[in-house]
Coordinates of N, CA, C and O in Angstrom, one line a residue:
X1 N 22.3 -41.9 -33.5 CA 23.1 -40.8 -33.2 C 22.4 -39.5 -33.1 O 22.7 -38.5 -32.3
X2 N 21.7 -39.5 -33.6 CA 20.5 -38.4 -33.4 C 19.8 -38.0 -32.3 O 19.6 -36.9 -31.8
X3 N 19.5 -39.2 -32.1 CA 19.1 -39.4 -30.5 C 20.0 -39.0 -29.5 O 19.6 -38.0 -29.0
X4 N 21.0 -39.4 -29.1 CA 22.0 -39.2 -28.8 C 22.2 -37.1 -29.0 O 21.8 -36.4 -28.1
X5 N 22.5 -36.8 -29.7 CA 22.6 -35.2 -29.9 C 21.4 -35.1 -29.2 O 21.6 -34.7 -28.1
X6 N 20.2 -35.3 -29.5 CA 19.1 -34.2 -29.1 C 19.2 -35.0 -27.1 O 18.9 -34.2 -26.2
X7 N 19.5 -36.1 -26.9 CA 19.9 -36.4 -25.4 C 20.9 -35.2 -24.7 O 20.6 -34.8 -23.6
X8 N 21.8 -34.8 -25.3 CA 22.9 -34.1 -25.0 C 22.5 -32.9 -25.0 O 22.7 -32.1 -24.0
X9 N 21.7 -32.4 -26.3 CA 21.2 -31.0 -26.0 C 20.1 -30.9 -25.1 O 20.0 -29.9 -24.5
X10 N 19.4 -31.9 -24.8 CA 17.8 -31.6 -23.7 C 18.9 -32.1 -22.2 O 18.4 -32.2 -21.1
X11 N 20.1 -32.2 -22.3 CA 20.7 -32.3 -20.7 C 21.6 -31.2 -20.8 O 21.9 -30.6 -19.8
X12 N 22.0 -30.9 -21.9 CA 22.6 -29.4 -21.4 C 21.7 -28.2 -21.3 O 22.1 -27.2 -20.7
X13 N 20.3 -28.2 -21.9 CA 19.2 -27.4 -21.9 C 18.9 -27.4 -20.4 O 18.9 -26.3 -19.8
X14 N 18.8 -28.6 -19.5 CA 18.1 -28.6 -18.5 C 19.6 -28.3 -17.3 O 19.6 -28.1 -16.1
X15 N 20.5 -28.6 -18.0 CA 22.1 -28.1 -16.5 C 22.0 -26.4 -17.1 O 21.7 -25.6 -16.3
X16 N 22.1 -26.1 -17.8 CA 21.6 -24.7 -17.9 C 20.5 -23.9 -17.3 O 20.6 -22.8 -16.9
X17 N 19.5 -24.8 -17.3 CA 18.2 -23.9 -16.6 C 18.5 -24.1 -15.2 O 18.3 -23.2 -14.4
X18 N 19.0 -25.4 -14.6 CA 19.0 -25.7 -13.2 C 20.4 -24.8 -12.7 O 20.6 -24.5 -11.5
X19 N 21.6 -24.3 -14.0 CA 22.3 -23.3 -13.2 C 21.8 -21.9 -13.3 O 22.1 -21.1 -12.4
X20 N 20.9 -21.5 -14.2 CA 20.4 -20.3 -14.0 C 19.2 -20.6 -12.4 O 19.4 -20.1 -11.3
X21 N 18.8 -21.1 -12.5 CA 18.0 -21.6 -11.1 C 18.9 -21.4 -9.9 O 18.5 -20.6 -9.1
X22 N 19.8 -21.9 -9.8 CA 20.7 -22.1 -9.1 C 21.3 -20.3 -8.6 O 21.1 -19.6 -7.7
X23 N 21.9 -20.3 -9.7 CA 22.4 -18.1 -9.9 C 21.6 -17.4 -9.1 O 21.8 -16.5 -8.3
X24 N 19.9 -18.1 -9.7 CA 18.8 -17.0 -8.9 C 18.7 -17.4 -7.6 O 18.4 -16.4 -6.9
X25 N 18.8 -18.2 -7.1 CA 18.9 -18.3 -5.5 C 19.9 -18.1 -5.2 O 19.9 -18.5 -4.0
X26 N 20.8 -17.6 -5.4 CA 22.3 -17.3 -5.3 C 22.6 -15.8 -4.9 O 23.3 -15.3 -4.1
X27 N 21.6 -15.4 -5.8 CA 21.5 -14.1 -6.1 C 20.6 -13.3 -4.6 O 21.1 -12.4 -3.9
X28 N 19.6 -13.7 -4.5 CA 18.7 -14.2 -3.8 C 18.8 -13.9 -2.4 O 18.3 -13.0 -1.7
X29 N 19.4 -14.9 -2.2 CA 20.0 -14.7 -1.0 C 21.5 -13.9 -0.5 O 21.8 -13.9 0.7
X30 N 22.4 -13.3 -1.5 CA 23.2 -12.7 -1.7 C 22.2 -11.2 -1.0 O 22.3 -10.6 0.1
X31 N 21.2 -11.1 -2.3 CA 20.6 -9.5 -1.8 C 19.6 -9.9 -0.5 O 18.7 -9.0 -0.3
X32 N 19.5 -10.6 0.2 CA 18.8 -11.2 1.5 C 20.1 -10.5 2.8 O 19.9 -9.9 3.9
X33 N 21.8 -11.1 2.2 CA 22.1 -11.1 3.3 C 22.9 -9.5 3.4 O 23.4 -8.9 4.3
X34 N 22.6 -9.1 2.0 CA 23.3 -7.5 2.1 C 21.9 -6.6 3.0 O 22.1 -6.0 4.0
X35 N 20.8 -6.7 2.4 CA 19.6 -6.3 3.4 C 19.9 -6.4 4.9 O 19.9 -5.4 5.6
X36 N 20.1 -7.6 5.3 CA 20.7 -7.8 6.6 C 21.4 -7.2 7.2 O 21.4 -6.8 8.3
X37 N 22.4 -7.2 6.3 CA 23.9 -6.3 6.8 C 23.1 -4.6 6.8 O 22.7 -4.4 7.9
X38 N 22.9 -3.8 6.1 CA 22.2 -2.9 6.1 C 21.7 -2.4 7.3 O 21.9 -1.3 7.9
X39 N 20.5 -3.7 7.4 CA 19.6 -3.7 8.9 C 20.8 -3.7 10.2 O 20.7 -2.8 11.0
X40 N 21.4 -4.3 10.2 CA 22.2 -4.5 11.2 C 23.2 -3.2 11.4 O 23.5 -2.8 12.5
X41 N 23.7 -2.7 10.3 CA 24.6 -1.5 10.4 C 23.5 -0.2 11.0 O 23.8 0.2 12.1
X42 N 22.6 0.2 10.4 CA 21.3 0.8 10.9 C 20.8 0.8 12.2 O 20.3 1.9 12.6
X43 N 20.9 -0.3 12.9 CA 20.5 -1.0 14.3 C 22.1 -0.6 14.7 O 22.1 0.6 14.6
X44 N 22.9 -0.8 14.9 CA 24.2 -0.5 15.1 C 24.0 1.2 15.3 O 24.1 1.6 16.5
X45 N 23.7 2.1 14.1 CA 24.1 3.8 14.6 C 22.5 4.1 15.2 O 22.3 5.3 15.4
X46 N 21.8 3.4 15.4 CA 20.9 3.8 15.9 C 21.1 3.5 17.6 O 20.8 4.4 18.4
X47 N 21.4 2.4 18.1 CA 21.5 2.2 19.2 C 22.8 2.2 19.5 O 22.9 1.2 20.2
X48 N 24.2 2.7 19.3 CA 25.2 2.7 19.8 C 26.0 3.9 19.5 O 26.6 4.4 20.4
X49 N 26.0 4.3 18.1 CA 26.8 5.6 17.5 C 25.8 6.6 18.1 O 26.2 7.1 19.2
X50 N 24.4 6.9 17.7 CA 23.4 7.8 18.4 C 24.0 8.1 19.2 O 24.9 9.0 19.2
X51 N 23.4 7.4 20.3 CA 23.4 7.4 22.0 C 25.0 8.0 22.1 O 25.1 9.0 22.8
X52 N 25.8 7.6 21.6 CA 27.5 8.0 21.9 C 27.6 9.5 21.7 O 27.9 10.4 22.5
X53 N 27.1 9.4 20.4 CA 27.3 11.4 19.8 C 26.6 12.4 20.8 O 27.0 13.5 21.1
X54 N 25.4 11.7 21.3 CA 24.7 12.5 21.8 C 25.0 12.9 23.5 O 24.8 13.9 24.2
X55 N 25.5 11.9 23.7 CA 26.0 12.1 25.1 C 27.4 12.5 25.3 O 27.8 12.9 26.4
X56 N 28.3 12.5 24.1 CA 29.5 13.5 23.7 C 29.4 15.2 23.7 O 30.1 16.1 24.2
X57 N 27.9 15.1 23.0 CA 27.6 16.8 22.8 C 27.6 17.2 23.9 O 28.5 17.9 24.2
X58 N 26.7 17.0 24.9 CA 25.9 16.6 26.0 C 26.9 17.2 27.2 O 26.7 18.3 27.7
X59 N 28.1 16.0 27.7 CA 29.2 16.3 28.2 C 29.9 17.7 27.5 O 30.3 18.5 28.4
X60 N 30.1 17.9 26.2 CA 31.1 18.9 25.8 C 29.9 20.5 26.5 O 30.5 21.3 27.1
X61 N 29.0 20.5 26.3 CA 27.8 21.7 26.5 C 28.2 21.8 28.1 O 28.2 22.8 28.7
X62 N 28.5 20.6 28.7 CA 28.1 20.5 30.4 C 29.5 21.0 30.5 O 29.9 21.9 31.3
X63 N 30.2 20.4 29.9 CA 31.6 21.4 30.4 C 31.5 22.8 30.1 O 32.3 23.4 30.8
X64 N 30.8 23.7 29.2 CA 31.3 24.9 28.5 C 30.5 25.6 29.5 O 30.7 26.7 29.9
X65 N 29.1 24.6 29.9 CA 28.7 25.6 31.4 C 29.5 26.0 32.4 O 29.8 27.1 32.8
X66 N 30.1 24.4 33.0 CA 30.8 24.6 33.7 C 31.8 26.0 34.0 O 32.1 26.5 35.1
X67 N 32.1 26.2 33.1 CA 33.3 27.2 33.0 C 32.4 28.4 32.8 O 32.6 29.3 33.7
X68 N 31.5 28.7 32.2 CA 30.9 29.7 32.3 C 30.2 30.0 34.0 O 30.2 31.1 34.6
X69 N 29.5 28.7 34.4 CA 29.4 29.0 36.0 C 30.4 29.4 37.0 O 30.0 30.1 37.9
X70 N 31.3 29.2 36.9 CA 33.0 28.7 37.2 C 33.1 30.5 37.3 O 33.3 31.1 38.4
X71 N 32.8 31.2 36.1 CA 33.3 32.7 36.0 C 32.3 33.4 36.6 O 32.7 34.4 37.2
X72 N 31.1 33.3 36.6 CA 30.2 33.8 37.3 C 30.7 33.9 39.0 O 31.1 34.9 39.5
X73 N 30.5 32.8 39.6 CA 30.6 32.6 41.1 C 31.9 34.0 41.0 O 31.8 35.0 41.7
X74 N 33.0 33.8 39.9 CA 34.1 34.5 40.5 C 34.1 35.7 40.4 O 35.0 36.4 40.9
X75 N 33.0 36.2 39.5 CA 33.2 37.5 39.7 C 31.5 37.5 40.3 O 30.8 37.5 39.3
X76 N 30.9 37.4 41.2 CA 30.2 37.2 42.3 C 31.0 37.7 43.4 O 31.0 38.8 43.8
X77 N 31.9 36.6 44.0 CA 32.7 36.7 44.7 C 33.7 37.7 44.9 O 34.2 37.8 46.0
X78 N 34.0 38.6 43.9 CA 34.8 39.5 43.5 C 34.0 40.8 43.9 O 34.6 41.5 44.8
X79 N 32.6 41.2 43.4 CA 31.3 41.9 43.8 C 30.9 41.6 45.4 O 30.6 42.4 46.2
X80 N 31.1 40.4 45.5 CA 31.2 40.7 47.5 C 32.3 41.2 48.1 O 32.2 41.9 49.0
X81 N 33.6 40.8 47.5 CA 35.2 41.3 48.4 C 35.2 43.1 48.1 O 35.9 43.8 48.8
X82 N 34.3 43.6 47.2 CA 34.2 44.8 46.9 C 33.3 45.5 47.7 O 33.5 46.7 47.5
X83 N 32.3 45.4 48.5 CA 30.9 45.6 48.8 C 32.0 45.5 50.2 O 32.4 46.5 50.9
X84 N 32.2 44.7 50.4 CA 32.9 44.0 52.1 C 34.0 45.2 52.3 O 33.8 45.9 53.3
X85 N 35.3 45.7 51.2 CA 36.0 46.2 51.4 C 35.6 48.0 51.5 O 36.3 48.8 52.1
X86 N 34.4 48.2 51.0 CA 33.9 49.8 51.1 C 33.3 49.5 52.0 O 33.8 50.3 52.9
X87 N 32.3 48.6 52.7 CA 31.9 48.8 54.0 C 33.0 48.8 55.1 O 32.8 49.3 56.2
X88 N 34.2 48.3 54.6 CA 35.0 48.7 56.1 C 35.8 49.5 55.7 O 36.8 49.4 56.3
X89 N 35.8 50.7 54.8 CA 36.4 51.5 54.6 C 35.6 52.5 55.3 O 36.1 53.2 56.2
X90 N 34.7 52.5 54.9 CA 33.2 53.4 55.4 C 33.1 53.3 56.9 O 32.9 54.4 57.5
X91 N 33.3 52.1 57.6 CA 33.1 51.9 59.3 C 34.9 52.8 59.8 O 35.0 53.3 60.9
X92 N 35.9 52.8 58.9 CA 37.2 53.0 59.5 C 37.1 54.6 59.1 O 38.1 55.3 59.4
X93 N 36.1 55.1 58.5 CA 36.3 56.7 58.2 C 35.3 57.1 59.2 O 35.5 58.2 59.8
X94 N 34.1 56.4 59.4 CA 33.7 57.0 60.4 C 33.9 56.9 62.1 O 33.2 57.5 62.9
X95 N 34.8 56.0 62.4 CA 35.3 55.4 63.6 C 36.6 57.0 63.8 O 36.9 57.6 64.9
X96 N 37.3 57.4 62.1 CA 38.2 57.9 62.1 C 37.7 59.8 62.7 O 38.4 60.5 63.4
X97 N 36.8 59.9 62.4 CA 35.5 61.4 62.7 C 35.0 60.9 64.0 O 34.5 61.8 64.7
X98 N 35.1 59.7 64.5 CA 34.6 59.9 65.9 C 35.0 60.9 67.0 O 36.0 61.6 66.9
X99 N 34.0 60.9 68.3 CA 34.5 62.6 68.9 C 34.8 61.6 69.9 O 36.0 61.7 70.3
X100 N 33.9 60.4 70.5 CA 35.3 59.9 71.7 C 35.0 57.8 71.9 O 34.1 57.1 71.4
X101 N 35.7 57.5 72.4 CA 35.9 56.2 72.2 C 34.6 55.5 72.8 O 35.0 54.4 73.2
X102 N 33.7 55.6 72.9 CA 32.4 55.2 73.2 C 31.2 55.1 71.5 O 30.3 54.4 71.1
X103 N 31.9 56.3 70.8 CA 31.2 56.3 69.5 C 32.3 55.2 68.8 O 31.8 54.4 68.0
X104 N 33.1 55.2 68.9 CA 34.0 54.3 67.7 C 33.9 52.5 68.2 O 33.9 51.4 67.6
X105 N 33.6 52.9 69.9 CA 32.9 51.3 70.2 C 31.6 50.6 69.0 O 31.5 49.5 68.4
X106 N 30.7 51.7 69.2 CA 29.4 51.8 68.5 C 29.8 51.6 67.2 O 29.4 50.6 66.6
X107 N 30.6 52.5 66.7 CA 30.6 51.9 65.4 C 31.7 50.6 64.6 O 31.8 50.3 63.5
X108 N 32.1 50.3 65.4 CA 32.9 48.9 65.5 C 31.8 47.5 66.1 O 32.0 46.3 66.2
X109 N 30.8 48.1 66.4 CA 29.9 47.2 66.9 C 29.0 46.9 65.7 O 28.7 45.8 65.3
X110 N 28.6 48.2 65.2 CA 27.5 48.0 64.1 C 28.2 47.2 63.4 O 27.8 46.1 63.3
X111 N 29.5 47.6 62.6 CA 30.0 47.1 61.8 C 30.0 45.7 61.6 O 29.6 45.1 60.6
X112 N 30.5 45.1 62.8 CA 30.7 43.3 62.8 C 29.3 42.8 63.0 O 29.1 41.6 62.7
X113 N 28.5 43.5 63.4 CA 27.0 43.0 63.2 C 27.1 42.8 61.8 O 27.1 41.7 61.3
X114 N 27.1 44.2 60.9 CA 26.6 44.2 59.5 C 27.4 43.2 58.8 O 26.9 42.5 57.9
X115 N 28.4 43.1 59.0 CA 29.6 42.1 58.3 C 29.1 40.9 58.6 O 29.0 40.0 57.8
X116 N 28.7 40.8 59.7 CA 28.3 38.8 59.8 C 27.0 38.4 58.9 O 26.7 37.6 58.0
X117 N 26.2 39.8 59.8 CA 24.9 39.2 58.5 C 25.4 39.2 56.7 O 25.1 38.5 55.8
X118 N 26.4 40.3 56.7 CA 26.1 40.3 55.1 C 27.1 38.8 54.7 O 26.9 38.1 53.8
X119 N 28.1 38.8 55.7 CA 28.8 37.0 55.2 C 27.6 36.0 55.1 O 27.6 35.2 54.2
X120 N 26.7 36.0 56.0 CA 26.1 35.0 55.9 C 24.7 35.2 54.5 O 23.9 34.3 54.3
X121 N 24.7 36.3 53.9 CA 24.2 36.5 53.0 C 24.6 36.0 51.8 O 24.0 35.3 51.0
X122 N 26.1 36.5 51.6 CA 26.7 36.4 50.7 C 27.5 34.5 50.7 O 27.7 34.1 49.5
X123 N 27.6 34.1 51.2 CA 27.8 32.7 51.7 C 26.2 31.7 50.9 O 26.2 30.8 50.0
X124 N 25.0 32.1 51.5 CA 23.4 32.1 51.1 C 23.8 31.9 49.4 O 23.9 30.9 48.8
X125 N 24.0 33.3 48.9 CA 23.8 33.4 47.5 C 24.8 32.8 46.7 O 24.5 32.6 45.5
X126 N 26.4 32.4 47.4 CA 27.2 31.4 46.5 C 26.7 30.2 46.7 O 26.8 29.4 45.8
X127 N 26.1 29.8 48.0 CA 25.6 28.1 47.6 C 24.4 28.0 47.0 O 24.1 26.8 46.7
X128 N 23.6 29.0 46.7 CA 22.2 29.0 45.8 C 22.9 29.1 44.6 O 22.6 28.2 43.8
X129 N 23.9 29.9 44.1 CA 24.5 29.8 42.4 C 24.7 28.6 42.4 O 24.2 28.1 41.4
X130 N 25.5 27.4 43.4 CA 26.4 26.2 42.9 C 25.4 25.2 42.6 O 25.5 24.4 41.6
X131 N 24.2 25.3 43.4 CA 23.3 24.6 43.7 C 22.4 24.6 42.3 O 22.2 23.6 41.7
X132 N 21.8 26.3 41.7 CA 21.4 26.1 40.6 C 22.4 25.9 39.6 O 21.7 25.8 38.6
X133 N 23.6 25.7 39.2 CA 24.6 25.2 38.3 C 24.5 24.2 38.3 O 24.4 23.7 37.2
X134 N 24.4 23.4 39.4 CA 24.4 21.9 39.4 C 22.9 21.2 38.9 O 22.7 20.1 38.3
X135 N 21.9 22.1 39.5 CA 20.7 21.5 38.5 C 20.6 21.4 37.0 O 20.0 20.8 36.2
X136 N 21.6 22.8 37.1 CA 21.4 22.4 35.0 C 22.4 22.0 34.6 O 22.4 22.0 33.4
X137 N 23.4 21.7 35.2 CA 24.2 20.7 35.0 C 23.6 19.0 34.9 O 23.8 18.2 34.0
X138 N 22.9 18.8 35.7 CA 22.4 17.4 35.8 C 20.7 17.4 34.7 O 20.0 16.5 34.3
X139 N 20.6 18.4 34.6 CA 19.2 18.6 33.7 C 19.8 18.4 32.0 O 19.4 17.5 31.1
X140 N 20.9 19.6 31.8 CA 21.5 19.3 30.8 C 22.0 18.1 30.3 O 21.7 17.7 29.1
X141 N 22.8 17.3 31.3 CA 23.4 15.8 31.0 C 22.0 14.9 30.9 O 22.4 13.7 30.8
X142 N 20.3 15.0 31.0 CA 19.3 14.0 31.1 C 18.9 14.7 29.8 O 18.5 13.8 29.0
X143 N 18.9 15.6 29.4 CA 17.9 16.2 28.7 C 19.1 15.6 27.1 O 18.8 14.8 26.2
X144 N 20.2 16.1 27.4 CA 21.4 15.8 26.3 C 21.1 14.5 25.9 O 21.1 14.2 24.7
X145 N 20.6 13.3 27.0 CA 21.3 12.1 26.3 C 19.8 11.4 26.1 O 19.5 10.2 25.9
X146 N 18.9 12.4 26.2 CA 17.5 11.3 25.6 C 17.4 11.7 24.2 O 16.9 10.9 23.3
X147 N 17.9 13.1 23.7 CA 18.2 13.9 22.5 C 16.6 13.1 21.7 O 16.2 13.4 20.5

């Protein structure tokens, strides 16, 4: 009977050590697959959340230009209808002082000369604004999303 007890204790000694054995690979691999998860959440905001935020800012900045170019051109545009409107005030006061209809020809002549060239000036410098808007528009949206 003796035998027997110390059989029973040297087999519960050893299902004890083989379940602590057991716990520790349990364990083991428990903190193996939380590492993983980790790794993988990590790899997840690094290549997906990043890139998203950054190309959100990116867009939100490209729009606040936008609007800020948007106001520009229009008071541009506002600075030419002003320049346009004293030059033909200026050509109708002195058309108005003319002594006979050969000078008010003349100065009806200069005028639509000066008006075409300056439209076509002023025409020049709104499509060079759109044009540089749009490069830093498309500079901003490359430069935004390599962050």
């Amino acid at each position: 009977m003796a035998d027997d007890d110390q059989n029973t204790n040297q087999g519960a000694a050893m299902g004890a050590s083989a379940g602590a054995a057991a716990g520790t690979a349990a364990g083991g691999a428990a903190d193996r697959m939380r590492e993983g998860a980790q790794k993988a959440q990590a790899a997840f905001g690094e290549q997906v959340i990043e890139p998203a935020r950054r190309a959100g800012e990116a867009m939100r900045a490209s729009g606040q230009k936008v609007a800020e170019n948007s106001s520009q051109i229009g008071v541009k545009m506002i600075d030419q209808a002003e320049t346009n409107t004293h030059q033909a005030f200026d050509a109708m006061r002195r058309a108005a002082q003319a002594k006979d209809l050969s000078e008010v020809m003349k100065i009806q002549g200069e005028y639509l000369r000066e008006q075409s060239t300056r439209s076509m000036t002023q025409a020049r410098e709104i499509g060079e604004l759109i044009m540089q808007f749009g490069r830093d528009a498309v500079g901003g949206m490359r430069g935004g999303g390599q962050g």
